[in-house]
Short mmCIF file of C-alpha atoms and ligand atoms in Angstrom, two decimals:
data_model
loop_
_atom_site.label_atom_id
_atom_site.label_comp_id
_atom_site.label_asym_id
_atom_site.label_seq_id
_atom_site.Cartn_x
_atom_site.Cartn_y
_atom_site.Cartn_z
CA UNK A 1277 89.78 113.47 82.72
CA UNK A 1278 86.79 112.42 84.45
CA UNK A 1279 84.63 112.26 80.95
CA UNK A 1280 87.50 110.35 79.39
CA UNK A 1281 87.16 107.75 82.23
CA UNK A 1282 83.40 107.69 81.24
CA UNK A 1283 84.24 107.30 78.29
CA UNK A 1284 86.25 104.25 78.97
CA UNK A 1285 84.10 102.46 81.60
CA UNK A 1286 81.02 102.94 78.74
CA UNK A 1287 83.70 100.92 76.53
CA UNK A 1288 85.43 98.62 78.58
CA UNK A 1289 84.15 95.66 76.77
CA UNK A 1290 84.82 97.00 73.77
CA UNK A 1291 88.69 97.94 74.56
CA UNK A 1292 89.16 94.88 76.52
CA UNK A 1293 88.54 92.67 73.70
CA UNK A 1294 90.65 94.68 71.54
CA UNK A 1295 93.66 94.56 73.98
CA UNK A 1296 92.86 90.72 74.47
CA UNK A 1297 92.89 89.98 70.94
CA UNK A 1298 96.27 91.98 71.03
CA UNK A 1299 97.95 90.08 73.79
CA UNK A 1300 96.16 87.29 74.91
CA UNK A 1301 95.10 87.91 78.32
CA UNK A 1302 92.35 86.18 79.25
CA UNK A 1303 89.34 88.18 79.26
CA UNK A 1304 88.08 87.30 82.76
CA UNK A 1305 91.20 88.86 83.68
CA UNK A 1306 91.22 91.80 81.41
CA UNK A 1307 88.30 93.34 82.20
CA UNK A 1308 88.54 93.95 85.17
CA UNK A 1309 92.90 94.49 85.44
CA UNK A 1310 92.75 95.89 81.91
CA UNK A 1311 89.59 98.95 80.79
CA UNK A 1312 88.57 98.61 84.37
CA UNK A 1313 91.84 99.69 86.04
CA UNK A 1314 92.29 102.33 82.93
CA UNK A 1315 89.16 103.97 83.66
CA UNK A 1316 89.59 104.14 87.74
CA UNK A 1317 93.21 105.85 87.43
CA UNK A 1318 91.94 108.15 84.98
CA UNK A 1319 89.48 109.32 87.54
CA UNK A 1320 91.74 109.05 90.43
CA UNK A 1321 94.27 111.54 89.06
CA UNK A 1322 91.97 113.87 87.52
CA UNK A 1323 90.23 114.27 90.52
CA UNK A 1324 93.47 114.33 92.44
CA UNK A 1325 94.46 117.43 90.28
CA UNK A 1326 93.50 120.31 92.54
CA UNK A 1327 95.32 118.46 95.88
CA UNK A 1328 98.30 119.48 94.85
CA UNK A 1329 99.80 122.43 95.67
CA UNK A 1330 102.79 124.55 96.82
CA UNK A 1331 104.16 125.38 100.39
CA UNK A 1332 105.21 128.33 102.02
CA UNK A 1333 108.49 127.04 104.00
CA UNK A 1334 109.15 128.60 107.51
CA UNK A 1335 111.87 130.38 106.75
CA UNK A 1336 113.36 133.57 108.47
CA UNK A 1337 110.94 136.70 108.72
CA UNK A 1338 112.96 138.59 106.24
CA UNK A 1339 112.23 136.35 103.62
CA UNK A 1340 109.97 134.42 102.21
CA UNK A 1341 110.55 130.74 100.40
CA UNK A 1342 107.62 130.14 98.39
CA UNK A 1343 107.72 126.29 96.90
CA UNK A 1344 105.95 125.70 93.48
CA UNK A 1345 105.21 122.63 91.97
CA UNK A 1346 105.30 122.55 87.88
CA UNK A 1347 104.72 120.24 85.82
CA UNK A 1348 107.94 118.77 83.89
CA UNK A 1349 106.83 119.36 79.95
CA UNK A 1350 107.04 116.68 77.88
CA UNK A 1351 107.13 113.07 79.29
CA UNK A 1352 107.64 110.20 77.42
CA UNK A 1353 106.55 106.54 77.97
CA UNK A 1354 107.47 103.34 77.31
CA UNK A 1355 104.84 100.61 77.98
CA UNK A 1356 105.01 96.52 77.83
CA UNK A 1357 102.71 94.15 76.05
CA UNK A 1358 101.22 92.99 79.34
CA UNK A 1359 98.39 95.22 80.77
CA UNK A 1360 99.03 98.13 78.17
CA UNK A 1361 95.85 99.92 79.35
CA UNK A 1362 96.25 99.47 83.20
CA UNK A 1363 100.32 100.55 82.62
CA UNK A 1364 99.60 102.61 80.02
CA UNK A 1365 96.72 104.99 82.45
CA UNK A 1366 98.93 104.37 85.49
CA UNK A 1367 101.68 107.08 83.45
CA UNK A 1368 99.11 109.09 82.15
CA UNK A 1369 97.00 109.47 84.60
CA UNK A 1370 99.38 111.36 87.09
CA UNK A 1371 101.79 112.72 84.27
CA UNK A 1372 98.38 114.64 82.40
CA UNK A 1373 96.48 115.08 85.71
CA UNK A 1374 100.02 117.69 86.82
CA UNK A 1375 99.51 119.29 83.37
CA UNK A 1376 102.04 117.70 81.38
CA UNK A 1377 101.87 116.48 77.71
CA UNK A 1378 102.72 113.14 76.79
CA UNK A 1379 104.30 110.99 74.19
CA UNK A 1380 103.30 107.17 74.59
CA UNK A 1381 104.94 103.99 72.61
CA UNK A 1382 102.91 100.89 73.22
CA UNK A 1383 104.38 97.66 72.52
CA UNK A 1384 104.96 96.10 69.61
CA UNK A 1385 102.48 93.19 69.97
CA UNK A 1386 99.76 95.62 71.92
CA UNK A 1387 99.01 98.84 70.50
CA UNK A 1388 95.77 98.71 69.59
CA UNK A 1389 93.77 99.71 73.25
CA UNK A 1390 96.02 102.17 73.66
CA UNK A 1391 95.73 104.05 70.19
CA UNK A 1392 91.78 103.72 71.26
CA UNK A 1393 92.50 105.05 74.66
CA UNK A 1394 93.89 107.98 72.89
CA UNK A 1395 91.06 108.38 70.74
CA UNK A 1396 88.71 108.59 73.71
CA UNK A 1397 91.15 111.17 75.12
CA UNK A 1398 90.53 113.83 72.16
CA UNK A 1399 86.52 112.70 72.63
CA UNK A 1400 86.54 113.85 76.34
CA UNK A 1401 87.89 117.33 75.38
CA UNK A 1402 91.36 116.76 76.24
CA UNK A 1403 94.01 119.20 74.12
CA UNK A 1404 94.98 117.70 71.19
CA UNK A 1405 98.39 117.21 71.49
CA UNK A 1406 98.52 116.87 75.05
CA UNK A 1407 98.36 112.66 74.98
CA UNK A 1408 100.53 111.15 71.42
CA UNK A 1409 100.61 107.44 70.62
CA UNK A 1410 103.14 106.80 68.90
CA UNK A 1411 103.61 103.04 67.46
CA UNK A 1412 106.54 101.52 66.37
CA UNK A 1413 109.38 98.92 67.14
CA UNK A 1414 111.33 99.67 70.32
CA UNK A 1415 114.82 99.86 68.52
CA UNK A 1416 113.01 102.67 65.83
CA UNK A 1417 110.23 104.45 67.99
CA UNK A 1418 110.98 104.17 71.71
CA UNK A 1419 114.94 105.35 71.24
CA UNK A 1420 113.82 108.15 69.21
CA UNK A 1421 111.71 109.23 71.94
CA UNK A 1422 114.30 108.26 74.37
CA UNK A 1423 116.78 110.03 72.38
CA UNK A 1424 114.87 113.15 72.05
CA UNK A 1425 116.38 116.20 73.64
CA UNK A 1426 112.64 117.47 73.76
CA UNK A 1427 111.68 115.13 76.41
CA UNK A 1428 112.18 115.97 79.93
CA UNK A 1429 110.87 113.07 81.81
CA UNK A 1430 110.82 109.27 80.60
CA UNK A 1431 108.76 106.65 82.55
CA UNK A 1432 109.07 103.15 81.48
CA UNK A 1433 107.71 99.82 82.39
CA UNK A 1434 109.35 96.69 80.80
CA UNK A 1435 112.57 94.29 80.72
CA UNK A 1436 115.62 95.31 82.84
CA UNK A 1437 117.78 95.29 79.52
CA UNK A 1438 115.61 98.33 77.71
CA UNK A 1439 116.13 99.90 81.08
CA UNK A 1440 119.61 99.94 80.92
CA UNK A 1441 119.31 101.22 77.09
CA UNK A 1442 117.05 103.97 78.24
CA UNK A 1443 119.44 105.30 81.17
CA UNK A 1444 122.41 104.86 78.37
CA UNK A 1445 119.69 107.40 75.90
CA UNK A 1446 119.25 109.84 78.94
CA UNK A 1447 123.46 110.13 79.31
CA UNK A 1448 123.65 110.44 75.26
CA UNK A 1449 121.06 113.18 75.00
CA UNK A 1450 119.62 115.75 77.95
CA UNK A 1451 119.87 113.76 80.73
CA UNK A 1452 116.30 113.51 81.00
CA UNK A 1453 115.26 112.02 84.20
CA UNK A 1454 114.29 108.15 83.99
CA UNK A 1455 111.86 106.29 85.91
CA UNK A 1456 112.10 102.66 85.70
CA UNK A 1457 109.36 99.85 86.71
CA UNK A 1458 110.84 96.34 85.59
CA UNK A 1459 111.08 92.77 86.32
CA UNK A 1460 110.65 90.72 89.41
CA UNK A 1461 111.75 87.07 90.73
CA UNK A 1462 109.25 87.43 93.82
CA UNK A 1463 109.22 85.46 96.39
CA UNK A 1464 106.31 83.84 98.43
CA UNK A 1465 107.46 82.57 101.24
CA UNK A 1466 105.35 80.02 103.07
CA UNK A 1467 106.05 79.12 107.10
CA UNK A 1468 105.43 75.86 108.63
CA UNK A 1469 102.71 77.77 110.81
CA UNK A 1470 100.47 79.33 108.05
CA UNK A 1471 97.02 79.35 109.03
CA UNK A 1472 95.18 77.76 106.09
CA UNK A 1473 97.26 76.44 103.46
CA UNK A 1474 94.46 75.41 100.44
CA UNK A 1475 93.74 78.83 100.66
CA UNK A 1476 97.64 80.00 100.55
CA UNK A 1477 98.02 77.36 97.38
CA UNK A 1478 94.88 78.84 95.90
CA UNK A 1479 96.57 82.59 96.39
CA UNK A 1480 99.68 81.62 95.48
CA UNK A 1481 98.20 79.90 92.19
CA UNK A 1482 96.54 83.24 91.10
CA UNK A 1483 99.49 84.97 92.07
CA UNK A 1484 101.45 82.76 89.88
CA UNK A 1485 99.37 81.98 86.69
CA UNK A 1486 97.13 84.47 85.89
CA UNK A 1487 97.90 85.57 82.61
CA UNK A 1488 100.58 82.57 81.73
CA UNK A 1489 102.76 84.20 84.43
CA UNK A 1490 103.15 86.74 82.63
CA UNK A 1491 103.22 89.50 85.41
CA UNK A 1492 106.15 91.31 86.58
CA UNK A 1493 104.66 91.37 90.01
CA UNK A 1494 104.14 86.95 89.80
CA UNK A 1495 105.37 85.13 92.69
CA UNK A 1496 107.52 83.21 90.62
CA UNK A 1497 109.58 81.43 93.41
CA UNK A 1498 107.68 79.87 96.30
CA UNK A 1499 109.70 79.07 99.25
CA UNK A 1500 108.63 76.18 101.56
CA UNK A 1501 109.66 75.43 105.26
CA UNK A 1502 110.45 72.04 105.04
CA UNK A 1503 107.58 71.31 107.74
CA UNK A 1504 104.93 72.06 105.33
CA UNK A 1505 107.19 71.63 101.77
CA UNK A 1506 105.17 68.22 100.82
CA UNK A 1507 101.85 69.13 101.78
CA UNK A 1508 101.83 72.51 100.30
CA UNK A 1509 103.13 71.48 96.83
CA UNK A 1510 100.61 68.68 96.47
CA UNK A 1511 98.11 71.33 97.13
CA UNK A 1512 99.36 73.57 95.37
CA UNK A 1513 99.18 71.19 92.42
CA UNK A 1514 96.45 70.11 92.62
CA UNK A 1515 94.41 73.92 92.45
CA UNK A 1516 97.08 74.50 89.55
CA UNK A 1517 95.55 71.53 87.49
CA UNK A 1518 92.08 72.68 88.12
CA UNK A 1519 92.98 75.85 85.91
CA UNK A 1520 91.30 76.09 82.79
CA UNK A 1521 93.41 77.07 80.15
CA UNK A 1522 92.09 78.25 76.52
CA UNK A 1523 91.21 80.94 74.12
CA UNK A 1524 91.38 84.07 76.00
CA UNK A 1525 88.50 85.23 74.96
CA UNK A 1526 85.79 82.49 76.06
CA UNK A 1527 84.89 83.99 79.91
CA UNK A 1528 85.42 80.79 81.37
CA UNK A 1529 89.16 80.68 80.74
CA UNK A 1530 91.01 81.36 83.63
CA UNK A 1531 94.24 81.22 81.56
CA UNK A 1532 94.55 82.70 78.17
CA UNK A 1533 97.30 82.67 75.46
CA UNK A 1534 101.33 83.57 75.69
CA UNK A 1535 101.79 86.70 74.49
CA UNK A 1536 103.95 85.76 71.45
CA UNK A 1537 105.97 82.33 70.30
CA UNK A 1538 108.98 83.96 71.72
CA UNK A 1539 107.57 84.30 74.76
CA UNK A 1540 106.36 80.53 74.32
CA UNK A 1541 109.82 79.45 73.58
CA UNK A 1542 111.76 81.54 76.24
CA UNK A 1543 109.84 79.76 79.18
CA UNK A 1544 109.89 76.15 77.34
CA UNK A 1545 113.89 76.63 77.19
CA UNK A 1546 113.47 77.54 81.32
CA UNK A 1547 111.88 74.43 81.60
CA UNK A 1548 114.74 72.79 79.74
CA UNK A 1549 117.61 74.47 82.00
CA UNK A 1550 116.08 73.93 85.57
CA UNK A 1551 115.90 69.97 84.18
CA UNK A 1552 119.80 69.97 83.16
CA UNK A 1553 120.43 72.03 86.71
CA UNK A 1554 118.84 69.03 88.33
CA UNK A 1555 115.29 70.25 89.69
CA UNK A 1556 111.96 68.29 89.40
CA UNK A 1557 109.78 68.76 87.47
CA UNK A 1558 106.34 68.21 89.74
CA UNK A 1559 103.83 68.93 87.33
CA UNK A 1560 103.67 70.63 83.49
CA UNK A 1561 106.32 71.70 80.98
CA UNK A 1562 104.73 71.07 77.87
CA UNK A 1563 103.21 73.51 74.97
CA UNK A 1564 99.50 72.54 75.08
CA UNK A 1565 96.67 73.57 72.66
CA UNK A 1566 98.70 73.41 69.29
CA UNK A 1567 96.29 72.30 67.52
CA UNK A 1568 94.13 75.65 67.98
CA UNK A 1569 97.29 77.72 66.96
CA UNK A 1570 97.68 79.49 70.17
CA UNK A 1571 100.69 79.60 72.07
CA UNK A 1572 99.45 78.03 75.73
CA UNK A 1573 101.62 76.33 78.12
CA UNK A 1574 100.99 74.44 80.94
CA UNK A 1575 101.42 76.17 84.64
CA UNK A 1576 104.02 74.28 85.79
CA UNK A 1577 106.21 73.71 88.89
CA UNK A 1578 109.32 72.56 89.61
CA UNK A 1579 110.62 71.61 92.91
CA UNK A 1580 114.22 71.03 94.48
CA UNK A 1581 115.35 74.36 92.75
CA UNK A 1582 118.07 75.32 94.39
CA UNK A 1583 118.14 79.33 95.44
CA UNK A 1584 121.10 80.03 92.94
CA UNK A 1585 119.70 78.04 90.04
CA UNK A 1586 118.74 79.53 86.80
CA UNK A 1587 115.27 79.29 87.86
CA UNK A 1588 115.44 81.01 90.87
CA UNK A 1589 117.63 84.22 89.56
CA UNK A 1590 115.77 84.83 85.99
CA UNK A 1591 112.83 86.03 85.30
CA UNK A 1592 110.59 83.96 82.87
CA UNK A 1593 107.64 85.73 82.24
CA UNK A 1594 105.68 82.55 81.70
CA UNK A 1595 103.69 79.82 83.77
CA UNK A 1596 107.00 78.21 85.51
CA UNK A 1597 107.04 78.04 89.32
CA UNK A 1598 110.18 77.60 91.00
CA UNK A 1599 109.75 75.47 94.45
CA UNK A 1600 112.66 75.86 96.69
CA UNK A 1601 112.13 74.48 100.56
CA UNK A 1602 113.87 76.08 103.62
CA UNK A 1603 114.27 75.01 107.57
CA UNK A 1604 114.25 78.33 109.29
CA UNK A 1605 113.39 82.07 109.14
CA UNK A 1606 117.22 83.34 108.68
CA UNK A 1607 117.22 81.16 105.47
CA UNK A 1608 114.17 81.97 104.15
CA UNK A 1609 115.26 85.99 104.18
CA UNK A 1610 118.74 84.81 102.65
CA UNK A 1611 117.62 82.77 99.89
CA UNK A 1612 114.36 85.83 99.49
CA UNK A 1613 117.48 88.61 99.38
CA UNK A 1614 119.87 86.40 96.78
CA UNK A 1615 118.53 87.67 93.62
CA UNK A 1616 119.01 90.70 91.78
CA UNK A 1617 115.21 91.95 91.85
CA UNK A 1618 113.35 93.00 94.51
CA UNK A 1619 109.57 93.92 93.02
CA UNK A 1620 106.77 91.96 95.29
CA UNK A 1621 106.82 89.49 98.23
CA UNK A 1622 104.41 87.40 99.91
CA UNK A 1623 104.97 85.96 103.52
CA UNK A 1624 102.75 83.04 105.03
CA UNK A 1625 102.52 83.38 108.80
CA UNK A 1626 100.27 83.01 111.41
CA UNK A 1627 102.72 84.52 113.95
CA UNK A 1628 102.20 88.38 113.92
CA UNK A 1629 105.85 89.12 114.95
CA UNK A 1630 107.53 87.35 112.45
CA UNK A 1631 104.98 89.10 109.89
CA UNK A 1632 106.50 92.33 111.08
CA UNK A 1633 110.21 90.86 110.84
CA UNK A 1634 109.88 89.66 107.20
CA UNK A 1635 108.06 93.18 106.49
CA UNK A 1636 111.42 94.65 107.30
CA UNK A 1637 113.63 92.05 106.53
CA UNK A 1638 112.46 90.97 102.83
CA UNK A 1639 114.52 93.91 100.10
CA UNK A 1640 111.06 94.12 98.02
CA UNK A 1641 108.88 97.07 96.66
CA UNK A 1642 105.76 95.16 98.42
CA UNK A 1643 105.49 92.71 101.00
CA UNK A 1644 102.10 90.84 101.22
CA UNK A 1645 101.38 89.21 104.09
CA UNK A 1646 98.91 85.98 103.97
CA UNK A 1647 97.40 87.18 100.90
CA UNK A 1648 99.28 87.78 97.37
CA UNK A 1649 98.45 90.04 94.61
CA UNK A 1650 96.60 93.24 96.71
CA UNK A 1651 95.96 96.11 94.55
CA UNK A 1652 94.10 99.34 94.91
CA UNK A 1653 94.99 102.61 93.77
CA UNK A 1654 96.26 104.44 96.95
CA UNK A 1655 98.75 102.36 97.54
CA UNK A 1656 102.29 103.15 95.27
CA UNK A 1657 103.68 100.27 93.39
CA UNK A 1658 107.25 99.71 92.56
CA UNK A 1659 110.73 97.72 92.87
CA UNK A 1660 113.98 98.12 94.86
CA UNK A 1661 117.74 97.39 93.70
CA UNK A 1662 117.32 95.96 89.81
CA UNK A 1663 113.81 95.97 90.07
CA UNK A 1664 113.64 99.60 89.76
CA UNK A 1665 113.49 102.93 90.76
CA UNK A 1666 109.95 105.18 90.58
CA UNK A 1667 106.81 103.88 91.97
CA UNK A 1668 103.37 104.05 89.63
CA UNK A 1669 99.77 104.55 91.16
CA UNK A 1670 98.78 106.69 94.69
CA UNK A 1671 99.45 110.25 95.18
CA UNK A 1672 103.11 109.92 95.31
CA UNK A 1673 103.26 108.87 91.28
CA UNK A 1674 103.33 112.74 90.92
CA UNK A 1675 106.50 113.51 92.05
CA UNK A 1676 107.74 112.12 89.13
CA UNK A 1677 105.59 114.15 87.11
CA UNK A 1678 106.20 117.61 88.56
CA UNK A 1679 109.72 119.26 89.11
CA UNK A 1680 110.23 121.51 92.76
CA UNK A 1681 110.65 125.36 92.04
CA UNK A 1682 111.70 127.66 94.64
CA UNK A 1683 110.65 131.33 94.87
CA UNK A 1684 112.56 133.95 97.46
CA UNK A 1685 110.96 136.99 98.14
CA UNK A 1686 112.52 139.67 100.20
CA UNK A 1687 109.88 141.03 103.11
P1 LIG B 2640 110.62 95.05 76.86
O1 LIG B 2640 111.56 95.73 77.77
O2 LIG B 2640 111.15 94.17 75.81
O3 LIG B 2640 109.73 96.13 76.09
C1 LIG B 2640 109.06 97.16 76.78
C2 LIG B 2640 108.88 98.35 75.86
O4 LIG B 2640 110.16 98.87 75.53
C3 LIG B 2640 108.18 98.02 74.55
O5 LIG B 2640 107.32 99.08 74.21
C4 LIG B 2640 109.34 97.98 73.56
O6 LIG B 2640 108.98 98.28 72.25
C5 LIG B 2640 110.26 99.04 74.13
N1 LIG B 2640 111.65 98.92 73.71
C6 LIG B 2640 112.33 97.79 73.36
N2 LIG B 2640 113.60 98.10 73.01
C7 LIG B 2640 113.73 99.44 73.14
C8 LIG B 2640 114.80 100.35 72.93
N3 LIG B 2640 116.00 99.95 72.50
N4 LIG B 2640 114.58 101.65 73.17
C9 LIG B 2640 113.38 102.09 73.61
N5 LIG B 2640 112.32 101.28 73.81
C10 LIG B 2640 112.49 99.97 73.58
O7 LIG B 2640 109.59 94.32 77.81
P2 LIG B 2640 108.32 93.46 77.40
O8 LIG B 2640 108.84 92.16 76.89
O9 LIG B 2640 107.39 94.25 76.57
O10 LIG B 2640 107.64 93.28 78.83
C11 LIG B 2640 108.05 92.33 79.74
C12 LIG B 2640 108.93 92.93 80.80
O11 LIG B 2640 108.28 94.01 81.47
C13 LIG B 2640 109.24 91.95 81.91
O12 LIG B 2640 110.60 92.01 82.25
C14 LIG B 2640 108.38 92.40 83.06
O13 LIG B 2640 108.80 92.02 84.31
C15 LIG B 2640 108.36 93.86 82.87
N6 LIG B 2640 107.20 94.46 83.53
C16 LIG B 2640 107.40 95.19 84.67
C17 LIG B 2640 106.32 95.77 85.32
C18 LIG B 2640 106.53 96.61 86.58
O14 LIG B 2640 105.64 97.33 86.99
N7 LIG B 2640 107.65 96.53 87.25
C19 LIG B 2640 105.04 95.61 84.80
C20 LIG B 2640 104.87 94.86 83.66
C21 LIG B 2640 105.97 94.31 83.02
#
């Protein structure tokens, strides 16, 4: 594992471009987020491997409980279009690193870094067989694998709707065990007594944006207390229209291309609800570009969405902020809590006691607090309530990757 993460740092540029072509990411993004992120897990778990072992439980002196950890068998896993090699090496890493083979289906519309990613695999040395791309349409190639009585684990990252498929495939066949990572409708919630707010708007605008949006972890509604609400928008704004949008691949784009038309469409039609439901549109809404052939879209925010809205409850995937303003801390959790999801959070607060409140109070996988977007690979990832159920990256990813087995052995 560690010379296949060579092997992927001495090709990063190479595989980013590939996977950029692919999805449209923008490259100053990709590198970095994309072969960069691919090639630290890989290291991470593989050197993690030989941490890991049993315990001897303290049971009575006549016997002895012995507990093994072993690795599952066969996993397979499901991966979006969006960040195929950071997803992608966040399931393989720990699912190959606890001696497990694995069956991977990219994407439809993002294949291509991972099929290389494989390749780089059998170049390290690694088994053949162990790691298996497998391409194909979701409906063909990920419910076969889902269907397969030969898989024991299934790990997915994607859309709440294949999720519900996938734990329907798992009740129809073995009842493998299912590990879901999916959508979000995170909240950053901004208090009248945040310390510096251009650099909470700048955040929050990276947060937001990066990638058209198109992040399940995107802090796609921004509350405002009402103190601040005006202020914070117009900033806000203003940093969004200083984003340079264009072809992913020129370095200087700090926004690339929509993943597909349908993804282009699905966030123009948001744009068209939250304007029949009554919200404003502040700045945005528009396809831009067209002439290059590229599906790019304005980031754009709307404010004066109200907290049960369209906007506010479903996730877009695409560059469409929903503004909604608050008066007091009780709302802000309320109107945080009324949604479905409960993937990532952000909290804007100079007061360290209210930081801690909102820690506990916000239902959310993460809760950043004056910052938005943290990352590193200690730290687990993952969703509450529809938002999902397993956790990718730190030590604790294994546990989905390893089953418990108890020995008893009479003294
Ligand atoms: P998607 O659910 O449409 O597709 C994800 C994968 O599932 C693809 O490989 C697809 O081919 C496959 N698939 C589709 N139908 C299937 C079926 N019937 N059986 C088996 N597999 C099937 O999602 P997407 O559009 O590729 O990605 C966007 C979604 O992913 C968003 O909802 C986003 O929030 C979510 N996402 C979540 C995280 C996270 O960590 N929580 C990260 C990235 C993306």
């Amino acid at each position: 594992m560690l010379k296949w993460a060579e092997l992927i740092e001495r090709e990063a540029l190479a595989l980013t471009v590939l996977g950029v072509r692919d999805n449209g990411t923008e490259f100053s993004m990709a590198f970095k987020a994309e072969a960069g992120s691919a090639a630290a897990t890989i290291r991470y778990y593989g050197e993690a491997i030989d941490k890991l072992y049993g315990e001897i439980a303290p049971t009575a002196d006549t016997h002895l409980g012995l507990i093994h950890r072993e690795p599952v068998g066969v996993v397979g896993a499901i991966v979006p279009w969006n960040f195929p090699l950071m997803i992608g090496a966040w399931k393989l890493g720990p699912a190959i690193a606890a001696g497990n083979s694995v069956v991977l289906k990219p994407a439809e519309t993002a294949s291509l870094s991972l099929l290389r990613l494989a390749e780089l695999a059998l170049e390290a040395g690694l088994p053949k067989g162990v790691l298996n791309v497998v391409t194909g349409r979701g409906q063909v190639a990920g419910e076969a694998l889902a269907l397969s009585m030969d898989v024991d684990v299934l790990v997915f990252t994607g859309s709440g709707g294949v999720g519900r498929r996938l734990l329907e495939y798992s009740a129809r066949s073995n009842l493998k065990r299912v590990y879901l990572e999916l959508g979000g409708k995170s909240p950053s919630i901004v208090f009248d007594d945040a310390k510096d707010i251009a650099q909470a708007a700048k955040v929050t605008v990276n947060g937001m944006f990066r990638n058209s949006g198109q992040v399940c972890v995107a802090c796609t509604r921004l509350l405002v207390q009402r103190g601040v609400h005006d202020e914070f928008v117009a900033e806000l704004a203003k940093q969004a229209a200083a984003l340079k949008v264009g072809d992913p691949l020129d370095q200087t784009s700090q926004i690339g291309a929509i993943n597909s038309l349908r993804q282009l469409e699905q966030s123009l039609g948001f744009v068209e609800t939250a304007q029949k439901e009554g919200a404003s549109l502040y700045r945005g809404g528009n396809r831009i570009l067209e002439e290059t052939g590229g599906y790019y879209m304005e980031p754009t925010i709307f404010t004066g969405v109200g907290a049960t809205d369209t906007l506010a409850q479903k996730e877009v995937f695409g560059p469409v902020l929903a503004v909604t303003p608050f008066e007091d801390e009780a709302e802000a959790v309320a109107i945080a809590n009324g949604t479905e999801y409960g993937l990532s959070s952000g909290v804007w607060t100079s007061d360290l006691s209210r930081a801690h409140r909102m820690i506990r109070a916000v239902r959310a996988g993460v809760v950043h607090v004056n910052t938005y977007g943290g990352s590193d690979l200690t730290v687990p990832l993952g969703g509450v309530r529809q938002s999902g159920n397993g956790h990718d990256k730190s030590l604790h990813a294994f546990d989905k990757y390893l089953d418990l087995k108890t020995a008893w052995i009479q003294l």
